[in-house]
Short mmCIF file of C-alpha atoms in Angstrom, two decimals:
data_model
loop_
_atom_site.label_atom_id
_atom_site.label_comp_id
_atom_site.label_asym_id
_atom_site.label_seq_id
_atom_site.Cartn_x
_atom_site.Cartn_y
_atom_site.Cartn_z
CA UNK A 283 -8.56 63.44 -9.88
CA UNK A 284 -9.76 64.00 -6.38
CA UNK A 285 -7.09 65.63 -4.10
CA UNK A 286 -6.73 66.02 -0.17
CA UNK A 287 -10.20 65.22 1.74
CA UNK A 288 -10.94 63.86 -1.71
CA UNK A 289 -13.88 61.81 -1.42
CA UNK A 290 -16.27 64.96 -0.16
CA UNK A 291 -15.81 66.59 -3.70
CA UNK A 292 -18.32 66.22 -6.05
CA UNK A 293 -20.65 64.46 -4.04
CA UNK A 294 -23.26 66.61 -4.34
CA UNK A 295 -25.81 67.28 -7.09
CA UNK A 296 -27.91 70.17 -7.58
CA UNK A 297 -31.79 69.11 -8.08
CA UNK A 298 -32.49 71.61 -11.30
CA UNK A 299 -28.94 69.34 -12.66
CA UNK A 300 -31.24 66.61 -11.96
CA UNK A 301 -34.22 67.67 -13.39
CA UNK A 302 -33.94 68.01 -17.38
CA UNK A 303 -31.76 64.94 -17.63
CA UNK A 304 -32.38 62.55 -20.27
CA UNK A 305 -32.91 58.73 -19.14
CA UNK A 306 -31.67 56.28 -22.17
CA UNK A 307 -31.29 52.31 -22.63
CA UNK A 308 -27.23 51.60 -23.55
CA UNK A 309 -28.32 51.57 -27.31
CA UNK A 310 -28.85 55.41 -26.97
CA UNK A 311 -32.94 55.14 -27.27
CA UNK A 312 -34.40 57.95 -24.97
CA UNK A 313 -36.62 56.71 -22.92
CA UNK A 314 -37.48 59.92 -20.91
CA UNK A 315 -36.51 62.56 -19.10
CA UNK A 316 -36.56 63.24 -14.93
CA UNK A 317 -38.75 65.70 -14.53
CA UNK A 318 -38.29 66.29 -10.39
CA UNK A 319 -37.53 64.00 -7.56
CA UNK A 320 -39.26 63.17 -4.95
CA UNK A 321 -38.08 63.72 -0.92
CA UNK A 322 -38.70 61.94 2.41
CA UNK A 323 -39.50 65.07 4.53
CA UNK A 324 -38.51 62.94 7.64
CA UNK A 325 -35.28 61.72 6.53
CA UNK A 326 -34.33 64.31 4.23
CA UNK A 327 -33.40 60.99 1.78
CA UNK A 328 -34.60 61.23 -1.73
CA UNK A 329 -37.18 58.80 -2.07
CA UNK A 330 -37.91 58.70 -5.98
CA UNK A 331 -37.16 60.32 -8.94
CA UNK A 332 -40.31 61.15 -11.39
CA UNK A 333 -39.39 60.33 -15.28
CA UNK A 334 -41.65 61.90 -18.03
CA UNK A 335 -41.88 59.92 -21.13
CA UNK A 336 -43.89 62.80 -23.34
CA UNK A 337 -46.09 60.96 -26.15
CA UNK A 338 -44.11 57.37 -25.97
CA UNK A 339 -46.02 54.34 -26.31
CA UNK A 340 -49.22 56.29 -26.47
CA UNK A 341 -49.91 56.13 -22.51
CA UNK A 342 -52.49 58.11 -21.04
CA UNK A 343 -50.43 58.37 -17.88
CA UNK A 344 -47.08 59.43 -18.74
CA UNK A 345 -44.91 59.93 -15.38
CA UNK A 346 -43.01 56.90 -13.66
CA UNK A 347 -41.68 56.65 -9.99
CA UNK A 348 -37.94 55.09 -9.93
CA UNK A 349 -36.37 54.78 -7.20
CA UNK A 350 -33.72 56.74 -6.52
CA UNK A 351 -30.91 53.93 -6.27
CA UNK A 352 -31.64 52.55 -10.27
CA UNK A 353 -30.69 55.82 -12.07
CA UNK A 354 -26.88 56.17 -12.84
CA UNK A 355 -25.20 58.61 -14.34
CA UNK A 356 -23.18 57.47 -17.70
CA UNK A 357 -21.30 59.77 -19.09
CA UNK A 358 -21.33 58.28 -22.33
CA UNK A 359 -24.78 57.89 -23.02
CA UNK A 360 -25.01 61.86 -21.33
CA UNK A 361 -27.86 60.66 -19.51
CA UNK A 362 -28.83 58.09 -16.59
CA UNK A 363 -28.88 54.76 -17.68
CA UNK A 364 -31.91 52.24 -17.75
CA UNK A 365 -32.51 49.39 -19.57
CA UNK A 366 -36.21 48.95 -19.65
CA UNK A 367 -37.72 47.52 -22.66
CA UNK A 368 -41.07 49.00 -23.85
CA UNK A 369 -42.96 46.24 -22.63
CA UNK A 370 -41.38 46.29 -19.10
CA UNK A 371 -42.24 50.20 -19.33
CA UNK A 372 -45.63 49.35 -20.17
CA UNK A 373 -46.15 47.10 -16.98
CA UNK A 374 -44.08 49.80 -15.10
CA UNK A 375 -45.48 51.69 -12.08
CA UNK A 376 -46.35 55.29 -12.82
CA UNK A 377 -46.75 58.06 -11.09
CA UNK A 378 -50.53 57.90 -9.55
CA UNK A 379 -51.09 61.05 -7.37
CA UNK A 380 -51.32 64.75 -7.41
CA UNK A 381 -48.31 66.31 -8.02
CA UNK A 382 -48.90 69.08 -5.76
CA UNK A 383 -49.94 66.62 -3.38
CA UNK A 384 -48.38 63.23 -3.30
CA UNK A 385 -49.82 60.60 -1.43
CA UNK A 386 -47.57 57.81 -1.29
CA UNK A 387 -48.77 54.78 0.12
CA UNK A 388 -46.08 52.19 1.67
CA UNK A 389 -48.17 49.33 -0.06
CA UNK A 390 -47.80 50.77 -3.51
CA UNK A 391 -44.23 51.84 -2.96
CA UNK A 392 -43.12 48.31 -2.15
CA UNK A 393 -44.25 47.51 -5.21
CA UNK A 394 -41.70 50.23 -6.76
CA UNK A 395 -39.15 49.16 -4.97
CA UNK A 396 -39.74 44.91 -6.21
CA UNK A 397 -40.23 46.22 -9.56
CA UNK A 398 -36.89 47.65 -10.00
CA UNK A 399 -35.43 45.43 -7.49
CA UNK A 400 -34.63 48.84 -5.71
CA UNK A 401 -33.56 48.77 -1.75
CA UNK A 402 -36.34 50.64 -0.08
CA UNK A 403 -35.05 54.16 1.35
CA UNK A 404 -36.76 53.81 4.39
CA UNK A 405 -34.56 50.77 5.08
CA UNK A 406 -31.92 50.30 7.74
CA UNK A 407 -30.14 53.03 6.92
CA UNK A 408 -33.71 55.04 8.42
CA UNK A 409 -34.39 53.36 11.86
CA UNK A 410 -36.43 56.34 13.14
CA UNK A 411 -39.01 55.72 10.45
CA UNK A 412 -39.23 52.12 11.00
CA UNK A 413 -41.72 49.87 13.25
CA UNK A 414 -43.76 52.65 14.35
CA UNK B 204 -56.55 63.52 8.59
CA UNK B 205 -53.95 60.53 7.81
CA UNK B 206 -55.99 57.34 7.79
CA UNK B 207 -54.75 53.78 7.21
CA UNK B 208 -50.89 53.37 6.90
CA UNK B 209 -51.45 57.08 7.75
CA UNK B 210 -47.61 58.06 8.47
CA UNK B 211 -46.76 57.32 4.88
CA UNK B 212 -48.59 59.80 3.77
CA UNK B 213 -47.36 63.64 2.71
CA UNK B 214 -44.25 62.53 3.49
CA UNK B 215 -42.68 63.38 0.47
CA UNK B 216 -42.34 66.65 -1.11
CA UNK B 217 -41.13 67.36 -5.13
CA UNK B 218 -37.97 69.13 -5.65
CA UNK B 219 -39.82 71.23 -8.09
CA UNK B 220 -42.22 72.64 -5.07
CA UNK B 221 -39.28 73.04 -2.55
CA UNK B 222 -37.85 75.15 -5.47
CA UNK B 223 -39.28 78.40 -5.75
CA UNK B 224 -40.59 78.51 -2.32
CA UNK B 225 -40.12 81.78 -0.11
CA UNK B 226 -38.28 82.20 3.06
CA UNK B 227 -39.47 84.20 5.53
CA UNK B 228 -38.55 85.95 8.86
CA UNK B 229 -41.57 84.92 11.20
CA UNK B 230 -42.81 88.82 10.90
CA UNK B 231 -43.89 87.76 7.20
CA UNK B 232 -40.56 89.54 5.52
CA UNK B 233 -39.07 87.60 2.75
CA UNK B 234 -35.30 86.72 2.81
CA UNK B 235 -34.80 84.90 -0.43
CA UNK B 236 -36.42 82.30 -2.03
CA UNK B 237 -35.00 78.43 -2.80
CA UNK B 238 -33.52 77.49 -6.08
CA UNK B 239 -32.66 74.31 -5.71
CA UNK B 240 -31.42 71.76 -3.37
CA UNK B 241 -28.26 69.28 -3.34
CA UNK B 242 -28.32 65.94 -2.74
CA UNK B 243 -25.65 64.26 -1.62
CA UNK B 244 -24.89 61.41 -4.34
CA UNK B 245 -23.61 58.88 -2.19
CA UNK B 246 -26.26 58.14 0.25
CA UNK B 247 -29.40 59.74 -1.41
CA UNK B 248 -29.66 62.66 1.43
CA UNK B 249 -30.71 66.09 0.84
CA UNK B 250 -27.27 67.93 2.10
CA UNK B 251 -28.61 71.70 1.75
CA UNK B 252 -30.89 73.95 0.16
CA UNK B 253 -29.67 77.21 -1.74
CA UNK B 254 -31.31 80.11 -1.24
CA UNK B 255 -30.96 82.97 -3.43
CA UNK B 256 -31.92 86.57 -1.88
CA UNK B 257 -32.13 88.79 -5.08
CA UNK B 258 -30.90 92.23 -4.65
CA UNK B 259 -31.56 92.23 -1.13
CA UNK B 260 -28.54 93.86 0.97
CA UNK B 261 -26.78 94.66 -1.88
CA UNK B 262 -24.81 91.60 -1.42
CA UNK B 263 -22.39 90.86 -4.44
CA UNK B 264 -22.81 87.04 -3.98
CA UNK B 265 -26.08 86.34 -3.51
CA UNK B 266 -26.73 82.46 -3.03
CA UNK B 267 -26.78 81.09 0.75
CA UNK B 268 -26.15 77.53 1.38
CA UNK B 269 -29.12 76.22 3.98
CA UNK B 270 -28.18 72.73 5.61
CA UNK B 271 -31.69 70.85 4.76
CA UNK B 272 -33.01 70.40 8.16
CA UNK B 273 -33.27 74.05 9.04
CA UNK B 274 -36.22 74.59 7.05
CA UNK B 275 -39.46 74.36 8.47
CA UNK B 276 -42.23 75.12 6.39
CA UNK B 277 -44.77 77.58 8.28
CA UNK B 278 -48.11 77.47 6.76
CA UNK B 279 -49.14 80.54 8.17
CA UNK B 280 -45.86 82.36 6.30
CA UNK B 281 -46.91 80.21 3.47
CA UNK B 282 -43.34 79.96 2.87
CA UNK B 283 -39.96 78.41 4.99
CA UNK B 284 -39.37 80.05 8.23
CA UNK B 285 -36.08 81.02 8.92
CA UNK B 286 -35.41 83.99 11.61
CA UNK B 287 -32.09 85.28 10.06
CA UNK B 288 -31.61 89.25 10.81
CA UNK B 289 -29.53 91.45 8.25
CA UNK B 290 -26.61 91.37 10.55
CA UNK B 291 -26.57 87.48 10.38
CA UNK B 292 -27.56 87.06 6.45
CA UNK B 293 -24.19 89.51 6.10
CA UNK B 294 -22.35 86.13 7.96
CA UNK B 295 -24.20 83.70 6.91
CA UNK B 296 -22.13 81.37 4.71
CA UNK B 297 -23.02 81.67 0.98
CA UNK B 298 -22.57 79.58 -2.10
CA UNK B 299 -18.83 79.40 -2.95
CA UNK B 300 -19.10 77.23 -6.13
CA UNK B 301 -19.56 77.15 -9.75
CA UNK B 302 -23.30 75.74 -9.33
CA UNK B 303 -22.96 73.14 -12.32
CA UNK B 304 -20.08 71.62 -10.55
CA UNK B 305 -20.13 71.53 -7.39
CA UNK B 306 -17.31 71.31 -5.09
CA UNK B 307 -17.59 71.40 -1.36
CA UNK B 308 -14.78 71.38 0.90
CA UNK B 309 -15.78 69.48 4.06
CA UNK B 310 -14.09 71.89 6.34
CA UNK B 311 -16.69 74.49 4.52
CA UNK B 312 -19.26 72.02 4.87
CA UNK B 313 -18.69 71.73 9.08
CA UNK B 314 -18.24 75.53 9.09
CA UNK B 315 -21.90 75.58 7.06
CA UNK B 316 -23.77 73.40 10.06
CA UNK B 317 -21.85 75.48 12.41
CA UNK B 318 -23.36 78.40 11.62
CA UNK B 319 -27.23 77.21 11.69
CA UNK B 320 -26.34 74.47 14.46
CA UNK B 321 -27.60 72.05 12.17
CA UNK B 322 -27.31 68.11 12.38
CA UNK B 323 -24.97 67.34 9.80
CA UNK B 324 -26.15 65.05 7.08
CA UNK B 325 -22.82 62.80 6.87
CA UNK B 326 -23.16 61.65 10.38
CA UNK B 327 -24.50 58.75 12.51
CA UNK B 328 -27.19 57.78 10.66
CA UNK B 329 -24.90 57.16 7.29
CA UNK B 330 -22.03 54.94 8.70
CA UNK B 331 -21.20 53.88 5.06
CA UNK B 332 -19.38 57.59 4.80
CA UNK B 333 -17.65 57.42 8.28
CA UNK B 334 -14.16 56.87 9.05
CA UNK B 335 -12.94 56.22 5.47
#
């Protein structure tokens, strides 16, 4: 139970907590497992998180961009919860740069974000980064 | 040189480079180094990076709690810059929690931004955590 300023405890969640975490469909299948996320320098919002998938449906390219917003935590399953069917994986955006070196382009994240039907981070909530 | 949508681009950094990454005094001498950064749940922001300093002052806790926006990456360091004397490292507010579970106190939190007069990251620009 949260106590006194209540709502400012456990809000916060350490990236190597992240990182490591299993991703499985509410049957229990693993899917993957977030391998890093991915942060908006400017807004200090994270932007993605990257999911590796290791040798699943034999795909040459095996890291995918989710948004931040679609993972959620369920205890149950001990992992975040998505319910992406290997064909909607197959048709899923993955992860197209350099690691070291992301180049993100707005076009292609737009296309992240209507994929997953994800709210964009550099929405509303962002107006320095917008209309410039 | 940023061509195109050009703004868009090396915006975003991994949490598994941030991690890992020095900090530095501008004379080139390393403070610490971060281990990982916290992101606050609720509205996707990085709230603070940890910094761990190894055996440096003989400190007995050694993990320093770094509100987000007062690192600056400095090529030329080739690491964060952060211009933190002993004296001030000895004050500087460290990690108080059990690292897998979080749980900071917003009073610690204010006390935190205080310190490195630093923007905090519940404020204007996330109105969805104001006032409630």
């Amino acid at each position: 139970m949260e106590t006194g300023t209540g709502r400012t405890k456990h809000r916060l969640i350490a990236s190597d907590r992240v990182e490591g975490t299993p991703v499985r469909r509410s049957n229990g299948e693993t899917i993957g497992t977030i391998e890093r996320v991915m942060i908006d320098k400017l807004s200090g919002k994270v932007a993605y998180a990257v999911m590796g998938v290791g040798s699943l449906l034999g795909l040459s390219h095996k890291e995918f961009t989710l948004p931040w917003g679609v993972l959620h935590f369920d205890p149950d399953l001990d992992a975040y919860r998505l319910d992406l069917t290997d064909d909607q994986l197959r048709e899923a955006p993955r992860e197209g740069g350099e690691r070291t070196d992301p180049s993100f382009e707005r076009e292609w994240e737009e296309h992240v974000h209507r994929y997953y039907n994800a709210t964009p981070y550099w929405g509303v909530s962002d107006p320095m980064s917008e209309g410039r």
